[in-house]
Short mmCIF file of C-alpha atoms in Angstrom, two decimals:
data_model
loop_
_atom_site.label_atom_id
_atom_site.label_comp_id
_atom_site.label_asym_id
_atom_site.label_seq_id
_atom_site.Cartn_x
_atom_site.Cartn_y
_atom_site.Cartn_z
CA MET A 148 59.87 84.73 -126.80
CA LYS A 149 57.60 81.82 -126.85
CA SER A 150 55.22 80.94 -123.96
CA SER A 151 53.38 77.48 -123.21
CA ASN A 152 51.36 75.86 -120.44
CA LYS A 153 51.77 72.54 -119.13
CA TYR A 154 48.72 70.78 -117.46
CA ASN A 155 46.88 67.47 -116.82
CA LEU A 156 49.98 65.43 -115.89
CA ASN A 157 47.93 62.82 -114.08
CA ILE A 158 50.70 62.30 -111.55
CA PRO A 159 49.75 60.56 -108.20
CA THR A 160 49.21 63.17 -105.31
CA MET A 161 51.98 63.21 -102.36
CA GLU A 162 50.64 61.83 -99.30
CA LYS A 163 49.55 64.62 -96.75
CA PHE A 164 50.45 64.18 -93.23
CA MET A 165 47.47 65.84 -91.48
CA PRO A 166 47.48 64.38 -87.92
CA ARG A 167 47.89 67.05 -85.10
CA VAL A 168 47.28 64.74 -82.11
CA VAL A 169 50.20 62.59 -80.57
CA TRP A 170 49.20 60.33 -77.75
CA LEU A 171 51.49 60.50 -74.79
CA GLU A 172 52.63 57.15 -73.10
CA THR A 173 53.36 56.32 -69.58
CA GLU A 174 57.19 56.09 -70.19
CA ASP A 175 56.83 59.64 -71.62
CA PHE A 176 55.62 61.04 -68.26
CA GLU A 177 58.32 59.14 -66.48
CA LYS A 178 60.90 60.65 -68.42
CA ALA A 179 59.29 64.17 -68.23
CA CYS A 180 59.40 63.59 -64.33
CA LEU A 181 62.99 62.49 -64.35
CA SER A 182 64.01 65.54 -66.56
CA SER A 183 62.28 68.10 -64.36
CA GLU A 184 63.84 66.53 -61.27
CA THR A 185 67.42 66.19 -62.47
CA ASN A 186 67.83 69.23 -64.63
CA LEU A 187 66.06 71.91 -62.56
CA ASP A 188 69.41 72.91 -60.78
CA LYS A 189 70.94 73.57 -64.27
CA THR A 190 68.80 76.59 -64.90
CA THR A 191 66.80 79.31 -63.21
CA LYS A 192 64.71 80.08 -66.11
CA ILE A 193 62.29 77.48 -66.01
CA ASN A 194 60.42 76.15 -62.89
CA GLN A 195 59.84 72.37 -62.48
CA TRP A 196 56.36 72.20 -63.72
CA GLN A 197 57.09 74.13 -66.80
CA MET A 198 60.05 71.86 -67.78
CA TYR A 199 58.08 68.86 -67.15
CA LEU A 200 55.60 70.12 -69.61
CA ASN A 201 58.33 71.24 -72.14
CA THR A 202 59.84 67.83 -71.94
CA LEU A 203 56.60 66.27 -72.77
CA ALA A 204 56.15 68.45 -75.72
CA ILE A 205 59.50 67.48 -77.02
CA ILE A 206 59.07 64.01 -76.63
CA GLY A 207 55.55 64.13 -78.41
CA PHE A 208 56.80 66.40 -80.96
CA GLN A 209 59.74 64.11 -82.06
CA ARG A 210 57.47 61.09 -82.16
CA TYR A 211 55.28 62.95 -84.52
CA LEU A 212 58.20 63.67 -86.91
CA LYS A 213 59.74 60.16 -86.56
CA GLU A 214 56.30 58.74 -87.40
CA ARG A 215 56.24 60.64 -90.78
CA ASN A 216 59.93 60.39 -91.70
CA PRO A 217 61.86 57.70 -89.88
CA GLU A 218 65.16 59.19 -91.55
CA ILE A 219 64.76 62.61 -90.18
CA LYS A 220 67.81 63.91 -88.02
CA ILE A 221 66.61 65.35 -84.77
CA ASN A 222 69.01 66.93 -82.04
CA GLN A 223 68.11 68.74 -78.86
CA ASP A 224 69.13 72.34 -79.27
CA ASN A 225 68.38 74.05 -75.95
CA LYS A 226 72.14 75.20 -75.16
CA ASN A 227 70.95 77.42 -72.48
CA ARG A 228 68.46 78.91 -74.97
CA ALA A 229 65.37 77.21 -73.15
CA PHE A 230 63.37 79.44 -71.11
CA ASP A 231 59.73 79.74 -69.59
CA ASN A 232 57.47 77.84 -71.91
CA ILE A 233 60.14 77.76 -74.82
CA SER A 234 62.35 74.77 -75.89
CA TYR A 235 64.44 74.29 -79.10
CA LEU A 236 65.11 71.32 -81.47
CA THR A 237 67.33 71.00 -84.59
CA ILE A 238 65.67 69.14 -87.48
CA ASP A 239 68.03 68.55 -90.41
CA GLY A 240 69.92 71.57 -89.75
CA PHE A 241 66.76 73.82 -89.21
CA SER A 242 66.27 75.37 -85.79
CA ILE A 243 62.89 74.62 -84.37
CA CYS A 244 61.32 76.63 -81.34
CA LEU A 245 58.68 74.70 -79.70
CA ILE A 246 56.20 77.26 -77.99
CA ILE A 247 54.20 75.30 -75.22
CA LEU A 248 50.89 77.14 -74.42
CA ASP A 249 48.40 76.78 -71.65
CA SER A 250 45.64 76.97 -74.01
CA VAL A 251 45.21 78.33 -77.59
CA ASN A 252 43.18 81.37 -78.29
CA GLU A 253 42.75 84.07 -81.10
CA LEU A 254 45.64 85.77 -79.86
CA VAL A 255 49.13 83.99 -79.11
CA THR A 256 51.44 85.68 -76.60
CA ILE A 257 55.00 85.45 -77.99
CA PRO A 258 58.23 86.45 -76.01
CA ALA A 259 59.99 89.36 -77.58
CA LYS A 260 63.28 87.91 -77.06
CA LEU A 261 62.65 85.40 -79.89
CA THR A 262 63.39 88.20 -82.26
CA SER A 263 67.16 88.25 -80.90
CA SER A 264 69.95 86.51 -82.68
CA HIS A 265 70.32 83.99 -79.72
CA GLN A 266 66.86 83.11 -79.40
CA SER A 267 65.42 83.06 -83.03
CA ALA A 268 64.60 80.01 -84.99
CA HIS A 269 63.78 79.00 -88.54
CA PHE A 270 60.32 77.79 -87.43
CA TYR A 271 58.00 78.44 -84.45
CA VAL A 272 55.66 75.70 -83.62
CA LEU A 273 52.64 76.07 -81.26
CA LEU A 274 51.84 73.14 -78.82
CA GLU A 275 49.55 72.36 -76.08
CA VAL A 276 50.17 69.64 -73.46
CA LEU A 277 46.78 68.00 -72.20
CA GLU A 278 48.31 65.96 -69.26
CA GLU A 279 45.16 64.42 -67.93
CA GLU A 280 44.08 63.38 -71.59
CA GLN A 281 47.62 62.21 -72.19
CA GLN A 282 47.94 63.89 -75.50
CA LEU A 283 50.09 66.66 -77.15
CA ASN A 284 48.24 68.95 -79.56
CA ILE A 285 50.47 70.52 -82.25
CA HIS A 286 48.58 73.46 -83.69
CA SER A 287 50.47 75.38 -86.16
CA PHE A 288 53.70 76.92 -87.13
CA LEU A 289 55.30 80.15 -88.55
CA ARG A 290 58.56 80.77 -90.45
CA HIS A 291 60.92 83.35 -88.92
CA ASP A 292 60.76 85.57 -92.08
CA GLU A 293 57.08 85.61 -91.97
CA PHE A 294 57.32 86.23 -88.27
CA SER A 295 59.52 89.12 -88.74
CA LYS A 296 57.33 90.53 -91.52
CA ASN A 297 54.04 90.45 -89.47
CA LEU A 298 55.91 92.11 -86.55
CA GLU A 299 56.65 95.00 -88.74
CA LYS A 300 53.07 95.07 -90.30
CA LEU A 301 51.43 95.04 -86.76
CA ASP A 302 53.75 98.00 -85.84
CA LEU A 303 54.25 96.38 -82.33
CA ASP A 304 56.10 98.20 -79.46
CA PRO A 305 59.81 97.15 -79.61
CA SER A 306 60.17 97.87 -75.99
CA SER A 307 57.51 95.29 -74.99
CA ASP A 308 58.55 91.85 -73.39
CA SER A 309 56.07 90.06 -75.48
CA TYR A 310 53.82 90.27 -78.39
CA GLU A 311 50.37 89.16 -79.08
CA LEU A 312 50.04 87.73 -82.67
CA PRO A 313 46.72 86.56 -84.11
CA LEU A 314 46.64 82.71 -84.36
CA SER A 315 45.55 83.12 -88.02
CA LEU A 316 49.03 84.13 -88.99
CA PHE A 317 50.30 80.65 -88.20
CA ASP A 318 50.11 77.95 -90.72
CA PRO A 319 47.99 75.06 -89.54
CA GLU A 320 49.28 72.71 -92.40
CA LEU A 321 52.00 70.77 -90.63
CA ASN A 322 52.77 69.06 -93.84
CA ASN A 323 54.10 72.42 -95.17
CA LEU A 324 56.76 72.32 -92.26
CA LEU A 325 57.81 68.66 -93.23
CA LEU A 326 58.18 70.00 -96.89
CA TYR A 327 60.30 72.90 -95.89
CA THR A 328 62.72 70.88 -93.75
CA ARG A 329 62.98 68.29 -96.50
CA PHE A 330 63.32 70.61 -99.81
CA LEU A 331 64.65 73.82 -98.46
CA SER A 332 68.31 74.78 -97.23
CA PRO A 333 68.45 76.34 -93.63
CA THR A 334 70.14 79.12 -95.39
CA ALA A 335 66.85 79.97 -97.31
CA ILE A 336 65.24 81.19 -94.15
CA LYS A 337 67.41 84.09 -92.98
CA LEU A 338 67.96 84.66 -89.21
CA PRO A 339 69.32 87.65 -87.49
CA VAL A 340 72.97 87.37 -87.03
CA PRO A 341 75.20 89.24 -84.48
CA THR A 342 77.98 91.49 -85.75
CA SER A 343 81.34 91.98 -84.16
CA ASN A 344 80.12 94.64 -81.72
CA ASN A 345 77.29 92.42 -80.78
CA THR A 346 74.53 94.47 -82.46
CA VAL A 347 72.12 92.51 -84.36
CA VAL A 348 71.67 92.83 -88.25
CA LYS A 349 68.62 91.26 -89.71
CA ALA A 350 69.39 89.72 -93.11
CA ILE A 351 66.74 90.17 -95.49
CA ALA A 352 65.91 87.62 -98.02
CA ALA A 353 65.03 90.11 -100.68
CA SER A 354 68.68 91.51 -100.75
CA ALA A 355 69.93 88.27 -101.94
CA GLN A 356 67.43 88.30 -104.88
CA THR A 357 68.99 91.48 -106.33
CA ALA A 358 72.38 89.73 -106.89
CA LEU A 359 73.26 88.93 -110.49
CA ILE A 360 73.19 85.27 -111.07
CA ASN A 361 76.04 84.35 -113.73
CA LEU A 362 74.68 81.61 -115.87
CA GLY A 363 78.35 81.04 -117.54
CA LYS A 364 79.65 80.12 -114.07
CA TRP A 365 76.97 77.11 -113.76
CA CYS A 366 78.76 75.67 -116.82
CA ASN A 367 81.88 75.61 -114.59
CA GLY A 368 80.14 74.03 -111.64
CA ALA A 369 79.59 77.18 -109.57
CA ILE A 370 76.25 77.27 -108.06
CA GLU A 371 74.77 80.32 -106.17
CA GLU A 372 73.19 79.71 -102.84
CA GLY A 373 69.74 78.55 -102.91
CA TRP A 374 70.12 76.88 -106.38
CA GLN A 375 70.44 73.20 -106.82
CA SER A 376 70.97 70.71 -109.76
CA THR A 377 67.47 69.98 -111.17
CA GLU A 378 68.32 66.45 -111.39
CA SER A 379 69.06 66.36 -107.50
CA ILE A 380 66.01 68.32 -106.60
CA TRP A 381 63.56 66.24 -108.39
CA ARG A 382 65.13 62.96 -108.09
CA GLY A 383 62.95 60.46 -105.96
CA ASN A 384 60.06 62.98 -106.03
CA SER A 385 56.86 61.41 -107.29
CA ASN A 386 56.31 63.87 -109.88
CA ASN A 387 59.77 63.08 -111.52
CA LEU A 388 59.65 66.17 -113.63
CA ALA A 389 63.30 67.04 -114.00
CA TRP A 390 64.26 65.23 -117.17
CA GLY A 391 60.80 64.73 -118.58
CA ASP A 392 57.93 67.09 -118.27
CA VAL A 393 59.85 70.19 -117.01
CA ARG A 394 61.94 70.02 -120.30
CA SER A 395 59.16 68.84 -122.60
CA THR A 396 59.23 71.54 -125.05
CA LYS A 397 62.63 70.51 -126.49
CA GLU A 398 64.50 67.19 -127.06
CA LEU A 399 66.04 66.01 -123.92
CA ASN A 400 69.63 66.42 -125.30
CA ALA A 401 69.06 69.99 -126.52
CA PHE A 402 69.61 71.39 -123.04
CA SER A 403 73.03 71.22 -121.31
CA LEU A 404 72.37 72.67 -117.92
CA SER A 405 69.40 72.96 -115.56
CA ARG A 406 69.14 74.47 -112.08
CA THR A 407 66.19 74.66 -109.67
CA LYS A 408 65.36 76.83 -106.71
CA LEU A 409 62.68 76.47 -104.15
CA PHE A 410 61.47 79.93 -103.37
CA ASP A 411 63.26 81.15 -100.29
CA SER A 412 61.15 84.36 -99.88
CA GLY A 413 58.42 82.64 -97.97
CA ILE A 414 56.07 82.01 -101.00
CA LEU A 415 53.78 79.04 -100.22
CA VAL A 416 50.59 79.96 -102.21
CA GLN A 417 47.48 77.94 -101.54
CA ASN A 418 49.66 75.24 -99.75
CA LYS A 419 51.77 74.79 -102.74
CA VAL A 420 55.54 74.84 -102.60
CA ILE A 421 56.72 76.67 -105.86
CA ALA A 422 59.77 75.83 -107.87
CA LEU A 423 61.70 78.00 -110.27
CA VAL A 424 63.63 76.07 -113.10
CA VAL A 425 66.04 77.57 -115.39
CA THR A 426 67.47 75.71 -118.39
CA VAL A 427 70.33 76.82 -120.66
CA LYS A 428 70.63 75.32 -124.05
CA GLU A 429 74.10 74.82 -126.03
CA GLU A 430 75.03 77.97 -128.14
CA ASN A 431 73.58 78.23 -131.65
CA GLU A 432 76.38 77.71 -134.09
CA GLU A 433 75.04 80.29 -136.36
CA ASN A 434 74.71 83.24 -134.09
CA GLU A 435 76.39 82.02 -130.90
CA GLU A 436 72.81 82.59 -128.89
CA LYS A 437 72.14 80.49 -126.11
CA GLY A 438 68.44 79.18 -125.63
CA VAL A 439 66.96 79.54 -122.20
CA LEU A 440 63.82 77.98 -120.79
CA VAL A 441 62.42 79.46 -117.51
CA GLN A 442 59.63 77.41 -115.87
CA ILE A 443 57.54 77.62 -112.72
CA VAL A 444 56.63 74.12 -111.40
CA SER A 445 54.33 73.15 -108.40
CA HIS A 446 56.71 70.91 -106.24
CA GLN A 447 53.68 68.88 -104.78
CA ASP A 448 52.10 67.21 -107.80
CA GLU A 449 49.31 69.76 -107.73
CA CYS A 450 48.17 72.48 -110.13
CA LEU A 451 49.61 76.03 -109.69
CA PRO A 452 47.41 78.65 -108.32
CA PRO A 453 45.37 80.44 -110.96
CA ASP A 454 46.74 83.85 -111.67
CA LEU A 455 50.20 82.96 -110.51
CA LYS A 456 52.42 84.99 -113.23
CA LEU A 457 55.69 84.37 -114.65
CA LYS A 458 57.40 87.44 -116.48
CA VAL A 459 60.72 87.53 -118.25
CA THR A 460 62.50 90.75 -119.34
CA LEU A 461 65.29 90.79 -121.77
CA ASN A 462 67.84 93.91 -121.26
CA PRO A 463 65.97 94.92 -118.10
CA ASP A 464 68.39 97.78 -117.23
CA THR A 465 68.06 99.42 -120.62
CA THR A 466 65.74 102.09 -122.43
CA THR A 467 64.65 99.02 -124.67
CA PRO A 468 63.60 96.27 -122.33
CA ASP A 469 61.59 93.53 -123.81
CA SER A 470 59.05 91.57 -121.70
CA GLN A 471 56.73 88.62 -121.98
CA GLU A 472 54.62 87.01 -119.40
CA VAL A 473 52.41 83.91 -118.98
CA ILE A 474 49.77 83.54 -116.33
CA ALA A 475 48.65 80.13 -114.83
CA ARG A 476 45.36 78.83 -115.60
CA THR A 477 43.04 76.58 -113.57
CA ALA A 478 44.59 73.08 -114.60
CA ASP A 479 48.32 74.34 -115.08
CA GLU A 480 51.22 72.46 -113.30
CA ILE A 481 53.79 74.25 -115.30
CA ILE A 482 54.01 77.64 -116.90
CA GLN A 483 57.01 78.76 -118.96
CA LEU A 484 58.78 80.99 -121.20
CA GLU A 485 61.56 80.27 -123.74
CA PHE A 486 63.89 82.60 -125.56
CA SER A 487 67.37 83.08 -127.03
CA GLU A 488 69.93 85.77 -126.31
CA ALA A 489 73.52 86.41 -126.85
CA PRO A 490 76.39 85.62 -124.16
CA GLY A 491 76.90 88.63 -121.80
CA LYS A 492 73.19 89.91 -122.00
CA GLN A 493 71.09 90.16 -118.78
CA PHE A 494 67.58 89.16 -118.19
CA GLU A 495 65.11 89.23 -115.22
CA VAL A 496 62.79 86.77 -114.00
CA GLU A 497 59.58 87.92 -111.98
CA VAL A 498 57.29 85.72 -110.28
CA SER A 499 54.10 87.24 -108.73
CA TYR A 500 51.00 86.13 -106.94
CA GLN A 501 48.63 88.55 -105.40
CA ASP A 502 50.68 90.88 -103.40
CA THR A 503 53.95 88.94 -103.37
CA ILE A 504 56.48 89.55 -106.04
CA VAL A 505 59.92 87.93 -106.30
CA HIS A 506 62.70 89.06 -108.81
CA GLU A 507 65.80 87.00 -109.97
CA LYS A 508 68.41 88.79 -112.27
CA PHE A 509 70.59 86.74 -114.66
CA ILE A 510 73.43 87.14 -117.06
CA LEU A 511 74.42 84.73 -119.79
#
C-alpha cells in the first residue's frame, strides 16, 4: 500500500456564522402574546407565561436560521410534544428541541423525558429570552448521540425527573449545527425508537458500522445508508475536492466509482467535520485486482487535526492481516492510503483521533 499526504491547497475558508444574539421586534412580542392567549386551552403542560417565552424563542431562532440560510426548510414540530420550557422545530428533516432557560449557569437542568422515543430530538439547543432587553441569546447545542453518551458517562439516576449536565458538554459553535443540518442525513443521528410492545430500543450508531459494505453493489447503483456520491457531496462546496484534489494521485479516468461518508458517529474534532472518501479503480486486466483509494478529508476547507490517524487493514479477519497507516501532520487537509486487492477480499478502514475510533468494513 502507498501512503501520501495532501496539504496547502490554498482554498478560501468557508464563512463562519458566529452571531448568537437575535434582536426581537415589536411584532414578535405581539405574536407571542396572541399565541399564549389562543393556545393556552389546548394544553395543560405549559402555563401562559412559559408559552409566551417559548413562542419568542421559536420566532427568534427561526429568524437566526433564515438569515444564514434563506433556503432552509423549517416547520413547527410540537404535535403535543411541547411541555414546560421545551418546544420543537423540524429543520430539513432534523428534529430540533429548543430548551428555553431562565438563566444559563455551569449546570443545565434537562428534563429526563427527553431521552424517551416521543420527546427525543436530533439536536438540543439552549436558549435564553431576555424580554426587557428585547433579545434572544442562543447559547449552544448538543447532538442526541452525544447526549446519550454523556448520560451514561455521568452515571445519572435513571429514575430522576431531570438531569443536571455541565454546560461544557454543549457545543457553543453554532456554525456546526448549520453544517450538520446541511451535510448530514437525519438517519445519521440515531434516535430511540419504540418497538411493537411500546418499549424503547436505543439505536447505537456503532452497530451500523460493523456491517460489511459491498463495493461490488456500488457498481450496480446500490448505496448503503450514510454514503453518498462523492460528486453530489462536494458539488457546490467551495473546496470542490471531489473530482480534483481528492483523486489527485491518479489520472481522473483511472477511477470508476467514488463514495463519501460524513462521519455519523459524532466525530467533530477541533470544530472540523471529517469526510471518508472511498474510490474504486477498474480491474487490472492482468491480475483482475481492483485499485482502492481511501482518503480522509476536512469538509470545511481547513487542515485536519494533527495526529488524526487513518489505518487500512487487508484480510482483517484472517491470521495474516496486512495493515498500514498514515497520520495527519499540521498542514494536511487530506491523508490517504492506496492499495490493490482481488475481488471478494475484505478490508477494514479505521479512523482514530484521541479516544475516538471509527471502523468501516468493506468487501470488494
